[in-house]
Amino acid sequence: MKMHTAAALALFLGLFFVNFTGQCYGALEYGFYNRKCGFLNVESMVSRLVAANFNQDKTTAAALLRLQFHDCFVNGCDASILLDGSSSEKTAPPNLSVRGYDIIDAIKTTLEFICPGVVSCADIIVMATRDAVSLSQGGRYEVQTGRRDGLVSLASNVNLPSPDFTVSQSINAFSQKNLSPTDMVYLLGGHTIGIAHCAFFQNRLYNFNNTGKPDPTMPASLLAALMNTCPQNSASSGFANLDQNPASANIFDKSYYNQILSRRGVLEIDQELAQDPQTRGIVMAIASGNSFLTNFGNAMVKLGALEVLTGTQGEIRRSCRSVNS
């Protein structure tokens, strides 16, 4: 969305505003932006812009979920992943396939036009992700706001849990962020939508654990389908749905957990969640219960509070791609 298009959309929606530039920042809170932009309801504005994008591209939710996770897991939720630069977080190998930057840019452009210097890029990521999940039938969880934007973005700081981690390695990585094994299982439930490119699971098809053979736990039908999508020794740009249930691959529900209990997980970590005794009970409880959406939202709120900048820390960027000069 171009700058003038975003601004025109805001005006078209009939949103009147008063430009208040003096703000008092504190800890994260619900409704942080209430009355900070006059008559503009910031969260409603973000929701409208996300919906406009989602109506054109249903993969918006999966892209933003991954964007938020990759931001918050490195330096906390400070929008450092959005900064451009030859050695910024964007350039780290795990982030090369991250999408959604254009959506955040469009929202920021609109908000800066209406209410400059008030809404952080870090908060936009969290609000936009919440709205995209809701549009994917994932329910609506309330998010806290009041984050400020970070000033540092280095590829060398990117140390994300790998898709081929063991459950124990993943639990350790999440625990370093004060996230419990239960939080981890719920957050990985974000894989109920979205895709994985061949490079992230090809080892399971042809050389599992350096055996030169496929993962023996993968059903023959799934193995054949994924081999067809990702031929051996090819530069395939193919991908597979993380939720292998075609009826719900784009719906935010608990189907993912039923799929991995049936050994139809695509990523190694997904499949291991359903087999490892440290997490199998959690997976089974989610699959048989009715609280996934509520508890997923709670886990996202917890993720969104990681190492945040508030008060006078950081800044409110004018552009999400660069620090203020």
PDB file of C-alpha atoms in Angstrom:
ATOM      1  CA  MET A   1       0.000   0.000   0.000  1.00  0.00           C
ATOM      2  CA  LYS A   2       1.482   3.339  -1.090  1.00  0.00           C
ATOM      3  CA  MET A   3       1.730   6.268   1.301  1.00  0.00           C
ATOM      4  CA  HIS A   4      -0.941   8.340  -0.399  1.00  0.00           C
ATOM      5  CA  THR A   5      -3.248   5.312  -0.656  1.00  0.00           C
ATOM      6  CA  ALA A   6      -2.934   4.567   3.049  1.00  0.00           C
ATOM      7  CA  ALA A   7      -3.623   8.169   3.969  1.00  0.00           C
ATOM      8  CA  ALA A   8      -6.610   8.335   1.635  1.00  0.00           C
ATOM      9  CA  LEU A   9      -8.048   5.178   3.163  1.00  0.00           C
ATOM     10  CA  ALA A  10      -7.850   6.665   6.641  1.00  0.00           C
ATOM     11  CA  LEU A  11      -9.659   9.811   5.515  1.00  0.00           C
ATOM     12  CA  PHE A  12     -12.209   7.781   3.560  1.00  0.00           C
ATOM     13  CA  LEU A  13     -13.091   5.886   6.710  1.00  0.00           C
ATOM     14  CA  GLY A  14     -14.200   9.188   8.197  1.00  0.00           C
ATOM     15  CA  LEU A  15     -11.835   9.142  11.130  1.00  0.00           C
ATOM     16  CA  PHE A  16     -11.506  12.613  12.630  1.00  0.00           C
ATOM     17  CA  PHE A  17      -8.470  13.375  14.726  1.00  0.00           C
ATOM     18  CA  VAL A  18      -6.650  15.877  16.868  1.00  0.00           C
ATOM     19  CA  ASN A  19      -2.855  15.759  16.720  1.00  0.00           C
ATOM     20  CA  PHE A  20      -1.677  15.324  20.294  1.00  0.00           C
ATOM     21  CA  THR A  21       2.118  15.145  20.381  1.00  0.00           C
ATOM     22  CA  GLY A  22       2.662  15.214  24.130  1.00  0.00           C
ATOM     23  CA  GLN A  23       2.289  11.755  25.664  1.00  0.00           C
ATOM     24  CA  CYS A  24       3.023  10.140  28.980  1.00  0.00           C
ATOM     25  CA  TYR A  25       4.362   6.616  28.623  1.00  0.00           C
ATOM     26  CA  GLY A  26       4.386   3.910  31.273  1.00  0.00           C
ATOM     27  CA  ALA A  27       4.284   0.127  31.491  1.00  0.00           C
ATOM     28  CA  LEU A  28       2.316  -1.956  29.001  1.00  0.00           C
ATOM     29  CA  GLU A  29      -1.412  -1.644  29.456  1.00  0.00           C
ATOM     30  CA  TYR A  30      -4.672  -2.399  27.727  1.00  0.00           C
ATOM     31  CA  GLY A  31      -6.030   0.606  25.849  1.00  0.00           C
ATOM     32  CA  PHE A  32      -2.720   2.480  26.033  1.00  0.00           C
ATOM     33  CA  TYR A  33      -3.612   4.626  22.992  1.00  0.00           C
ATOM     34  CA  ASN A  34      -7.050   5.657  24.201  1.00  0.00           C
ATOM     35  CA  ARG A  35      -7.359   9.443  23.750  1.00  0.00           C
ATOM     36  CA  LYS A  36      -3.721   9.808  22.658  1.00  0.00           C
ATOM     37  CA  CYS A  37      -4.792  10.598  19.090  1.00  0.00           C
ATOM     38  CA  GLY A  38      -7.886  12.645  19.721  1.00  0.00           C
ATOM     39  CA  PHE A  39     -10.988  11.005  18.277  1.00  0.00           C
ATOM     40  CA  LEU A  40      -8.986   8.380  16.375  1.00  0.00           C
ATOM     41  CA  ASN A  41      -9.374   4.869  17.724  1.00  0.00           C
ATOM     42  CA  VAL A  42      -5.881   3.551  16.993  1.00  0.00           C
ATOM     43  CA  GLU A  43      -6.711  -0.126  17.407  1.00  0.00           C
ATOM     44  CA  SER A  44      -9.777   0.149  15.170  1.00  0.00           C
ATOM     45  CA  MET A  45      -7.669   1.880  12.522  1.00  0.00           C
ATOM     46  CA  VAL A  46      -5.119  -0.929  12.621  1.00  0.00           C
ATOM     47  CA  SER A  47      -7.908  -3.515  12.400  1.00  0.00           C
ATOM     48  CA  ARG A  48      -9.396  -1.856   9.310  1.00  0.00           C
ATOM     49  CA  LEU A  49      -6.051  -1.741   7.527  1.00  0.00           C
ATOM     50  CA  VAL A  50      -5.248  -5.359   8.365  1.00  0.00           C
ATOM     51  CA  ALA A  51      -8.666  -6.435   7.147  1.00  0.00           C
ATOM     52  CA  ALA A  52      -8.134  -4.628   3.836  1.00  0.00           C
ATOM     53  CA  ASN A  53      -4.919  -6.574   3.335  1.00  0.00           C
ATOM     54  CA  PHE A  54      -6.330  -9.889   4.586  1.00  0.00           C
ATOM     55  CA  ASN A  55      -9.239  -9.676   2.142  1.00  0.00           C
ATOM     56  CA  GLN A  56      -6.686  -9.683  -0.665  1.00  0.00           C
ATOM     57  CA  ASP A  57      -4.265 -12.201   0.839  1.00  0.00           C
ATOM     58  CA  LYS A  58      -5.397 -14.840   3.353  1.00  0.00           C
ATOM     59  CA  THR A  59      -1.766 -15.725   4.160  1.00  0.00           C
ATOM     60  CA  THR A  60      -1.452 -12.409   6.012  1.00  0.00           C
ATOM     61  CA  ALA A  61      -2.079 -14.051   9.397  1.00  0.00           C
ATOM     62  CA  ALA A  62       0.651 -16.672   9.054  1.00  0.00           C
ATOM     63  CA  ALA A  63       3.106 -14.043   7.820  1.00  0.00           C
ATOM     64  CA  LEU A  64       2.431 -11.686  10.729  1.00  0.00           C
ATOM     65  CA  LEU A  65       2.546 -14.461  13.329  1.00  0.00           C
ATOM     66  CA  ARG A  66       5.993 -15.406  12.136  1.00  0.00           C
ATOM     67  CA  LEU A  67       7.067 -11.773  11.967  1.00  0.00           C
ATOM     68  CA  GLN A  68       6.033 -11.162  15.580  1.00  0.00           C
ATOM     69  CA  PHE A  69       7.710 -14.326  16.837  1.00  0.00           C
ATOM     70  CA  HIS A  70      10.959 -13.536  15.032  1.00  0.00           C
ATOM     71  CA  ASP A  71      10.891  -9.990  16.406  1.00  0.00           C
ATOM     72  CA  CYS A  72      10.050 -10.803  20.014  1.00  0.00           C
ATOM     73  CA  PHE A  73      12.483 -13.712  20.336  1.00  0.00           C
ATOM     74  CA  VAL A  74      15.443 -11.451  19.497  1.00  0.00           C
ATOM     75  CA  ASN A  75      15.999  -8.410  21.753  1.00  0.00           C
ATOM     76  CA  GLY A  76      12.359  -8.544  22.820  1.00  0.00           C
ATOM     77  CA  CYS A  77       9.327  -7.017  21.092  1.00  0.00           C
ATOM     78  CA  ASP A  78      10.981  -3.802  19.900  1.00  0.00           C
ATOM     79  CA  ALA A  79      10.417  -3.928  16.110  1.00  0.00           C
ATOM     80  CA  SER A  80      14.170  -4.408  15.579  1.00  0.00           C
ATOM     81  CA  ILE A  81      13.379  -6.917  12.825  1.00  0.00           C
ATOM     82  CA  LEU A  82      11.871  -4.083  10.755  1.00  0.00           C
ATOM     83  CA  LEU A  83      15.069  -2.031  10.512  1.00  0.00           C
ATOM     84  CA  ASP A  84      16.889  -2.038   7.174  1.00  0.00           C
ATOM     85  CA  GLY A  85      20.656  -2.411   6.961  1.00  0.00           C
ATOM     86  CA  SER A  86      23.390  -4.551   5.466  1.00  0.00           C
ATOM     87  CA  SER A  87      23.805  -6.493   8.722  1.00  0.00           C
ATOM     88  CA  SER A  88      20.362  -6.011  10.288  1.00  0.00           C
ATOM     89  CA  GLU A  89      18.177  -8.818  11.617  1.00  0.00           C
ATOM     90  CA  LYS A  90      16.428  -8.987   8.242  1.00  0.00           C
ATOM     91  CA  THR A  91      19.636 -10.341   6.699  1.00  0.00           C
ATOM     92  CA  ALA A  92      20.010 -13.292   9.100  1.00  0.00           C
ATOM     93  CA  PRO A  93      19.288 -16.659   7.410  1.00  0.00           C
ATOM     94  CA  PRO A  94      16.193 -17.495   9.543  1.00  0.00           C
ATOM     95  CA  ASN A  95      14.649 -14.141   8.552  1.00  0.00           C
ATOM     96  CA  LEU A  96      15.216 -14.220   4.805  1.00  0.00           C
ATOM     97  CA  SER A  97      11.781 -15.748   4.233  1.00  0.00           C
ATOM     98  CA  VAL A  98       9.947 -13.550   6.747  1.00  0.00           C
ATOM     99  CA  ARG A  99       7.091 -11.568   5.184  1.00  0.00           C
ATOM    100  CA  GLY A 100       4.687  -8.850   6.260  1.00  0.00           C
ATOM    101  CA  TYR A 101       6.991  -5.833   6.319  1.00  0.00           C
ATOM    102  CA  ASP A 102       4.858  -4.065   3.726  1.00  0.00           C
ATOM    103  CA  ILE A 103       1.738  -4.462   5.874  1.00  0.00           C
ATOM    104  CA  ILE A 104       3.402  -2.873   8.895  1.00  0.00           C
ATOM    105  CA  ASP A 105       4.804  -0.090   6.690  1.00  0.00           C
ATOM    106  CA  ALA A 106       1.343   0.723   5.317  1.00  0.00           C
ATOM    107  CA  ILE A 107      -0.204   0.881   8.781  1.00  0.00           C
ATOM    108  CA  LYS A 108       2.632   3.047  10.081  1.00  0.00           C
ATOM    109  CA  THR A 109       2.316   5.437   7.130  1.00  0.00           C
ATOM    110  CA  THR A 110      -1.390   5.922   7.822  1.00  0.00           C
ATOM    111  CA  LEU A 111      -0.944   6.451  11.545  1.00  0.00           C
ATOM    112  CA  GLU A 112       1.927   8.896  11.022  1.00  0.00           C
ATOM    113  CA  PHE A 113      -0.239  10.898   8.622  1.00  0.00           C
ATOM    114  CA  ILE A 114      -3.053  11.109  11.164  1.00  0.00           C
ATOM    115  CA  CYS A 115      -1.255  11.091  14.487  1.00  0.00           C
ATOM    116  CA  PRO A 116       2.506  11.533  14.040  1.00  0.00           C
ATOM    117  CA  GLY A 117       5.042  10.382  16.584  1.00  0.00           C
ATOM    118  CA  VAL A 118       2.646   8.460  18.815  1.00  0.00           C
ATOM    119  CA  VAL A 119       2.191   4.804  17.780  1.00  0.00           C
ATOM    120  CA  SER A 120       5.261   2.571  17.850  1.00  0.00           C
ATOM    121  CA  CYS A 121       6.146   0.049  15.176  1.00  0.00           C
ATOM    122  CA  ALA A 122       6.518  -2.548  17.941  1.00  0.00           C
ATOM    123  CA  ASP A 123       2.886  -2.053  18.960  1.00  0.00           C
ATOM    124  CA  ILE A 124       1.721  -2.134  15.349  1.00  0.00           C
ATOM    125  CA  ILE A 125       3.242  -5.610  14.920  1.00  0.00           C
ATOM    126  CA  VAL A 126       1.428  -6.932  17.993  1.00  0.00           C
ATOM    127  CA  MET A 127      -1.925  -5.316  17.157  1.00  0.00           C
ATOM    128  CA  ALA A 128      -1.817  -6.301  13.484  1.00  0.00           C
ATOM    129  CA  THR A 129      -0.959  -9.921  14.307  1.00  0.00           C
ATOM    130  CA  ARG A 130      -3.856 -10.115  16.756  1.00  0.00           C
ATOM    131  CA  ASP A 131      -6.242  -8.786  14.116  1.00  0.00           C
ATOM    132  CA  ALA A 132      -4.995 -11.151  11.405  1.00  0.00           C
ATOM    133  CA  VAL A 133      -5.443 -14.157  13.702  1.00  0.00           C
ATOM    134  CA  SER A 134      -8.990 -13.018  14.454  1.00  0.00           C
ATOM    135  CA  LEU A 135      -9.752 -12.739  10.745  1.00  0.00           C
ATOM    136  CA  SER A 136      -8.558 -16.342  10.332  1.00  0.00           C
ATOM    137  CA  GLN A 137     -11.340 -17.420  12.722  1.00  0.00           C
ATOM    138  CA  GLY A 138      -8.935 -17.539  15.641  1.00  0.00           C
ATOM    139  CA  GLY A 139     -11.001 -15.483  18.035  1.00  0.00           C
ATOM    140  CA  ARG A 140      -9.889 -12.098  19.304  1.00  0.00           C
ATOM    141  CA  TYR A 141      -7.512 -11.775  22.212  1.00  0.00           C
ATOM    142  CA  GLU A 142      -6.835  -8.379  23.747  1.00  0.00           C
ATOM    143  CA  VAL A 143      -3.273  -7.083  23.617  1.00  0.00           C
ATOM    144  CA  GLN A 144      -1.382  -4.678  25.812  1.00  0.00           C
ATOM    145  CA  THR A 145       0.332  -1.702  24.197  1.00  0.00           C
ATOM    146  CA  GLY A 146       2.817   0.974  25.164  1.00  0.00           C
ATOM    147  CA  ARG A 147       5.968  -0.505  23.609  1.00  0.00           C
ATOM    148  CA  ARG A 148       8.688   1.699  22.192  1.00  0.00           C
ATOM    149  CA  ASP A 149      10.931   0.911  19.259  1.00  0.00           C
ATOM    150  CA  GLY A 150      14.472  -0.365  19.566  1.00  0.00           C
ATOM    151  CA  LEU A 151      17.539   1.304  18.109  1.00  0.00           C
ATOM    152  CA  VAL A 152      19.690  -1.754  17.360  1.00  0.00           C
ATOM    153  CA  SER A 153      19.213  -4.515  14.791  1.00  0.00           C
ATOM    154  CA  LEU A 154      22.045  -6.977  14.190  1.00  0.00           C
ATOM    155  CA  ALA A 155      21.973 -10.252  12.316  1.00  0.00           C
ATOM    156  CA  SER A 156      24.481 -11.595  14.827  1.00  0.00           C
ATOM    157  CA  ASN A 157      21.829 -11.316  17.564  1.00  0.00           C
ATOM    158  CA  VAL A 158      19.414 -13.642  15.773  1.00  0.00           C
ATOM    159  CA  ASN A 159      19.364 -16.979  17.594  1.00  0.00           C
ATOM    160  CA  LEU A 160      15.971 -18.549  17.003  1.00  0.00           C
ATOM    161  CA  PRO A 161      14.793 -22.083  17.825  1.00  0.00           C
ATOM    162  CA  SER A 162      15.357 -24.283  14.781  1.00  0.00           C
ATOM    163  CA  PRO A 163      12.599 -26.409  13.159  1.00  0.00           C
ATOM    164  CA  ASP A 164      14.812 -29.467  13.689  1.00  0.00           C
ATOM    165  CA  PHE A 165      15.407 -28.834  17.395  1.00  0.00           C
ATOM    166  CA  THR A 166      14.526 -31.606  19.793  1.00  0.00           C
ATOM    167  CA  VAL A 167      11.743 -30.913  22.253  1.00  0.00           C
ATOM    168  CA  SER A 168      14.313 -30.549  25.026  1.00  0.00           C
ATOM    169  CA  GLN A 169      16.284 -28.001  22.993  1.00  0.00           C
ATOM    170  CA  SER A 170      13.100 -26.083  22.236  1.00  0.00           C
ATOM    171  CA  ILE A 171      11.993 -26.096  25.863  1.00  0.00           C
ATOM    172  CA  ASN A 172      15.400 -24.728  26.831  1.00  0.00           C
ATOM    173  CA  ALA A 173      15.212 -21.973  24.186  1.00  0.00           C
ATOM    174  CA  PHE A 174      11.750 -20.914  25.325  1.00  0.00           C
ATOM    175  CA  SER A 175      12.664 -21.099  29.006  1.00  0.00           C
ATOM    176  CA  GLN A 176      15.427 -18.558  28.386  1.00  0.00           C
ATOM    177  CA  LYS A 177      12.611 -16.187  27.455  1.00  0.00           C
ATOM    178  CA  ASN A 178      10.612 -17.123  30.574  1.00  0.00           C
ATOM    179  CA  LEU A 179       8.146 -19.111  28.488  1.00  0.00           C
ATOM    180  CA  SER A 180       7.019 -22.465  29.877  1.00  0.00           C
ATOM    181  CA  PRO A 181       6.691 -25.751  27.949  1.00  0.00           C
ATOM    182  CA  THR A 182       2.932 -25.151  27.906  1.00  0.00           C
ATOM    183  CA  ASP A 183       3.456 -21.662  26.464  1.00  0.00           C
ATOM    184  CA  MET A 184       5.703 -23.211  23.830  1.00  0.00           C
ATOM    185  CA  VAL A 185       3.144 -25.821  22.775  1.00  0.00           C
ATOM    186  CA  TYR A 186       0.430 -23.176  22.460  1.00  0.00           C
ATOM    187  CA  LEU A 187       2.659 -20.766  20.528  1.00  0.00           C
ATOM    188  CA  LEU A 188       3.697 -23.507  18.110  1.00  0.00           C
ATOM    189  CA  GLY A 189      -0.026 -23.951  17.560  1.00  0.00           C
ATOM    190  CA  GLY A 190       0.372 -20.947  15.285  1.00  0.00           C
ATOM    191  CA  HIS A 191       1.444 -23.615  12.791  1.00  0.00           C
ATOM    192  CA  THR A 192      -2.246 -24.435  12.382  1.00  0.00           C
ATOM    193  CA  ILE A 193      -2.030 -21.972   9.482  1.00  0.00           C
ATOM    194  CA  GLY A 194       0.795 -21.202   7.092  1.00  0.00           C
ATOM    195  CA  ILE A 195       3.352 -23.166   5.141  1.00  0.00           C
ATOM    196  CA  ALA A 196       6.875 -24.532   5.400  1.00  0.00           C
ATOM    197  CA  HIS A 197       9.296 -24.382   2.484  1.00  0.00           C
ATOM    198  CA  CYS A 198      11.113 -27.552   1.463  1.00  0.00           C
ATOM    199  CA  ALA A 199      14.407 -26.477   3.002  1.00  0.00           C
ATOM    200  CA  PHE A 200      12.875 -26.634   6.483  1.00  0.00           C
ATOM    201  CA  PHE A 201      11.839 -30.305   6.327  1.00  0.00           C
ATOM    202  CA  GLN A 202      13.729 -31.904   3.422  1.00  0.00           C
ATOM    203  CA  ASN A 203      16.105 -33.666   5.813  1.00  0.00           C
ATOM    204  CA  ARG A 204      13.147 -35.712   7.089  1.00  0.00           C
ATOM    205  CA  LEU A 205      12.514 -36.986   3.571  1.00  0.00           C
ATOM    206  CA  TYR A 206      15.958 -38.106   2.478  1.00  0.00           C
ATOM    207  CA  ASN A 207      18.540 -37.970   5.240  1.00  0.00           C
ATOM    208  CA  PHE A 208      16.911 -38.063   8.638  1.00  0.00           C
ATOM    209  CA  ASN A 209      19.529 -37.806  11.384  1.00  0.00           C
ATOM    210  CA  ASN A 210      22.228 -38.405   8.745  1.00  0.00           C
ATOM    211  CA  THR A 211      20.966 -41.923   8.056  1.00  0.00           C
ATOM    212  CA  GLY A 212      20.456 -41.419   4.324  1.00  0.00           C
ATOM    213  CA  LYS A 213      16.871 -42.565   4.851  1.00  0.00           C
ATOM    214  CA  PRO A 214      13.505 -40.904   5.542  1.00  0.00           C
ATOM    215  CA  ASP A 215      12.166 -40.279   9.023  1.00  0.00           C
ATOM    216  CA  PRO A 216      10.698 -43.703   9.942  1.00  0.00           C
ATOM    217  CA  THR A 217       7.897 -42.079  11.967  1.00  0.00           C
ATOM    218  CA  MET A 218       6.412 -40.361   8.909  1.00  0.00           C
ATOM    219  CA  PRO A 219       3.419 -42.148   7.316  1.00  0.00           C
ATOM    220  CA  ALA A 220       4.079 -43.459   3.806  1.00  0.00           C
ATOM    221  CA  SER A 221       1.312 -41.346   2.270  1.00  0.00           C
ATOM    222  CA  LEU A 222       2.671 -38.117   3.748  1.00  0.00           C
ATOM    223  CA  LEU A 223       6.225 -39.049   2.809  1.00  0.00           C
ATOM    224  CA  ALA A 224       5.221 -39.668  -0.818  1.00  0.00           C
ATOM    225  CA  ALA A 225       3.319 -36.400  -1.031  1.00  0.00           C
ATOM    226  CA  LEU A 226       6.182 -34.360   0.427  1.00  0.00           C
ATOM    227  CA  MET A 227       8.757 -36.083  -1.786  1.00  0.00           C
ATOM    228  CA  ASN A 228       6.665 -35.116  -4.791  1.00  0.00           C
ATOM    229  CA  THR A 229       6.608 -31.518  -3.567  1.00  0.00           C
ATOM    230  CA  CYS A 230      10.320 -31.485  -2.692  1.00  0.00           C
ATOM    231  CA  PRO A 231      12.377 -33.750  -5.015  1.00  0.00           C
ATOM    232  CA  GLN A 232      15.766 -34.813  -3.714  1.00  0.00           C
ATOM    233  CA  ASN A 233      18.789 -32.670  -4.667  1.00  0.00           C
ATOM    234  CA  SER A 234      16.597 -30.113  -6.393  1.00  0.00           C
ATOM    235  CA  ALA A 235      16.422 -26.384  -5.898  1.00  0.00           C
ATOM    236  CA  SER A 236      12.704 -26.737  -5.309  1.00  0.00           C
ATOM    237  CA  SER A 237      10.806 -23.675  -4.173  1.00  0.00           C
ATOM    238  CA  GLY A 238       7.939 -25.906  -3.123  1.00  0.00           C
ATOM    239  CA  PHE A 239       6.143 -25.795   0.174  1.00  0.00           C
ATOM    240  CA  ALA A 240       3.664 -27.738   2.269  1.00  0.00           C
ATOM    241  CA  ASN A 241       0.834 -26.688   4.544  1.00  0.00           C
ATOM    242  CA  LEU A 242       1.830 -27.021   8.178  1.00  0.00           C
ATOM    243  CA  ASP A 243      -1.681 -28.271   8.932  1.00  0.00           C
ATOM    244  CA  GLN A 244      -2.114 -31.223   6.601  1.00  0.00           C
ATOM    245  CA  ASN A 245      -5.904 -31.171   6.917  1.00  0.00           C
ATOM    246  CA  PRO A 246      -6.966 -29.492   3.621  1.00  0.00           C
ATOM    247  CA  ALA A 247     -10.283 -28.394   5.133  1.00  0.00           C
ATOM    248  CA  SER A 248      -8.636 -26.306   7.833  1.00  0.00           C
ATOM    249  CA  ALA A 249      -5.178 -25.403   6.525  1.00  0.00           C
ATOM    250  CA  ASN A 250      -6.137 -21.727   6.410  1.00  0.00           C
ATOM    251  CA  ILE A 251      -8.373 -21.682   9.488  1.00  0.00           C
ATOM    252  CA  PHE A 252      -6.997 -20.860  12.907  1.00  0.00           C
ATOM    253  CA  ASP A 253      -8.187 -23.830  14.939  1.00  0.00           C
ATOM    254  CA  LYS A 254      -6.793 -26.779  16.891  1.00  0.00           C
ATOM    255  CA  SER A 255      -6.630 -29.098  13.863  1.00  0.00           C
ATOM    256  CA  TYR A 256      -2.820 -28.860  13.937  1.00  0.00           C
ATOM    257  CA  TYR A 257      -2.732 -30.802  17.201  1.00  0.00           C
ATOM    258  CA  ASN A 258      -4.924 -33.581  15.821  1.00  0.00           C
ATOM    259  CA  GLN A 259      -2.661 -33.779  12.790  1.00  0.00           C
ATOM    260  CA  ILE A 260       0.557 -34.159  14.756  1.00  0.00           C
ATOM    261  CA  LEU A 261      -1.074 -36.790  16.989  1.00  0.00           C
ATOM    262  CA  SER A 262      -1.727 -38.687  13.729  1.00  0.00           C
ATOM    263  CA  ARG A 263       1.988 -38.320  12.875  1.00  0.00           C
ATOM    264  CA  ARG A 264       1.245 -35.889  10.087  1.00  0.00           C
ATOM    265  CA  GLY A 265       3.465 -33.084  11.293  1.00  0.00           C
ATOM    266  CA  VAL A 266       5.634 -31.559   8.561  1.00  0.00           C
ATOM    267  CA  LEU A 267       8.356 -29.944  10.656  1.00  0.00           C
ATOM    268  CA  GLU A 268      10.398 -32.173  12.909  1.00  0.00           C
ATOM    269  CA  ILE A 269       9.649 -30.116  16.020  1.00  0.00           C
ATOM    270  CA  ASP A 270       5.908 -30.277  15.308  1.00  0.00           C
ATOM    271  CA  GLN A 271       5.954 -34.063  15.083  1.00  0.00           C
ATOM    272  CA  GLU A 272       8.156 -34.412  18.150  1.00  0.00           C
ATOM    273  CA  LEU A 273       5.728 -32.343  20.248  1.00  0.00           C
ATOM    274  CA  ALA A 274       3.174 -35.123  19.932  1.00  0.00           C
ATOM    275  CA  GLN A 275       5.657 -37.898  20.762  1.00  0.00           C
ATOM    276  CA  ASP A 276       7.943 -36.543  23.458  1.00  0.00           C
ATOM    277  CA  PRO A 277       6.684 -37.304  26.985  1.00  0.00           C
ATOM    278  CA  GLN A 278       7.494 -33.734  28.033  1.00  0.00           C
ATOM    279  CA  THR A 279       4.827 -32.322  25.718  1.00  0.00           C
ATOM    280  CA  ARG A 280       2.597 -35.163  24.522  1.00  0.00           C
ATOM    281  CA  GLY A 281       0.159 -34.728  27.407  1.00  0.00           C
ATOM    282  CA  ILE A 282      -0.185 -31.019  26.670  1.00  0.00           C
ATOM    283  CA  VAL A 283      -0.852 -31.724  22.986  1.00  0.00           C
ATOM    284  CA  MET A 284      -3.476 -34.353  23.825  1.00  0.00           C
ATOM    285  CA  ALA A 285      -5.233 -32.024  26.270  1.00  0.00           C
ATOM    286  CA  ILE A 286      -5.405 -29.244  23.685  1.00  0.00           C
ATOM    287  CA  ALA A 287      -6.657 -31.606  20.969  1.00  0.00           C
ATOM    288  CA  SER A 288      -9.452 -32.935  23.171  1.00  0.00           C
ATOM    289  CA  GLY A 289     -10.391 -29.660  24.845  1.00  0.00           C
ATOM    290  CA  ASN A 290     -12.077 -26.399  23.917  1.00  0.00           C
ATOM    291  CA  SER A 291      -9.656 -23.825  25.284  1.00  0.00           C
ATOM    292  CA  PHE A 292      -7.074 -23.572  22.499  1.00  0.00           C
ATOM    293  CA  LEU A 293      -8.049 -20.130  21.223  1.00  0.00           C
ATOM    294  CA  THR A 294      -8.212 -18.573  24.685  1.00  0.00           C
ATOM    295  CA  ASN A 295      -4.926 -20.064  25.823  1.00  0.00           C
ATOM    296  CA  PHE A 296      -3.206 -19.277  22.536  1.00  0.00           C
ATOM    297  CA  GLY A 297      -4.192 -15.646  23.015  1.00  0.00           C
ATOM    298  CA  ASN A 298      -2.832 -15.711  26.562  1.00  0.00           C
ATOM    299  CA  ALA A 299       0.466 -17.114  25.291  1.00  0.00           C
ATOM    300  CA  MET A 300       0.649 -14.401  22.615  1.00  0.00           C
ATOM    301  CA  VAL A 301       0.141 -11.698  25.250  1.00  0.00           C
ATOM    302  CA  LYS A 302       2.985 -13.260  27.243  1.00  0.00           C
ATOM    303  CA  LEU A 303       5.181 -13.400  24.120  1.00  0.00           C
ATOM    304  CA  GLY A 304       4.332  -9.779  23.353  1.00  0.00           C
ATOM    305  CA  ALA A 305       5.606  -8.664  26.754  1.00  0.00           C
ATOM    306  CA  LEU A 306       9.132 -10.047  26.274  1.00  0.00           C
ATOM    307  CA  GLU A 307      11.881  -7.524  27.068  1.00  0.00           C
ATOM    308  CA  VAL A 308       9.794  -4.571  25.933  1.00  0.00           C
ATOM    309  CA  LEU A 309      10.987  -0.977  25.919  1.00  0.00           C
ATOM    310  CA  THR A 310       8.728   1.498  27.710  1.00  0.00           C
ATOM    311  CA  GLY A 311       8.883   4.937  29.281  1.00  0.00           C
ATOM    312  CA  THR A 312      11.808   6.870  27.839  1.00  0.00           C
ATOM    313  CA  GLN A 313      13.573   3.792  26.465  1.00  0.00           C
ATOM    314  CA  GLY A 314      14.067   3.552  22.719  1.00  0.00           C
ATOM    315  CA  GLU A 315      11.965   5.846  20.553  1.00  0.00           C
ATOM    316  CA  ILE A 316       8.813   6.108  18.462  1.00  0.00           C
ATOM    317  CA  ARG A 317      10.164   5.708  14.938  1.00  0.00           C
ATOM    318  CA  ARG A 318       8.848   7.910  12.174  1.00  0.00           C
ATOM    319  CA  SER A 319       9.580   5.071   9.735  1.00  0.00           C
ATOM    320  CA  CYS A 320       9.653   1.448  10.806  1.00  0.00           C
ATOM    321  CA  ARG A 321      12.621   0.821   8.522  1.00  0.00           C
ATOM    322  CA  SER A 322      15.039   3.280  10.117  1.00  0.00           C
ATOM    323  CA  VAL A 323      15.815   4.926  13.436  1.00  0.00           C
ATOM    324  CA  ASN A 324      15.028   8.604  13.772  1.00  0.00           C
ATOM    325  CA  SER A 325      17.836  10.947  12.757  1.00  0.00           C
TER     326      SER A 325
END
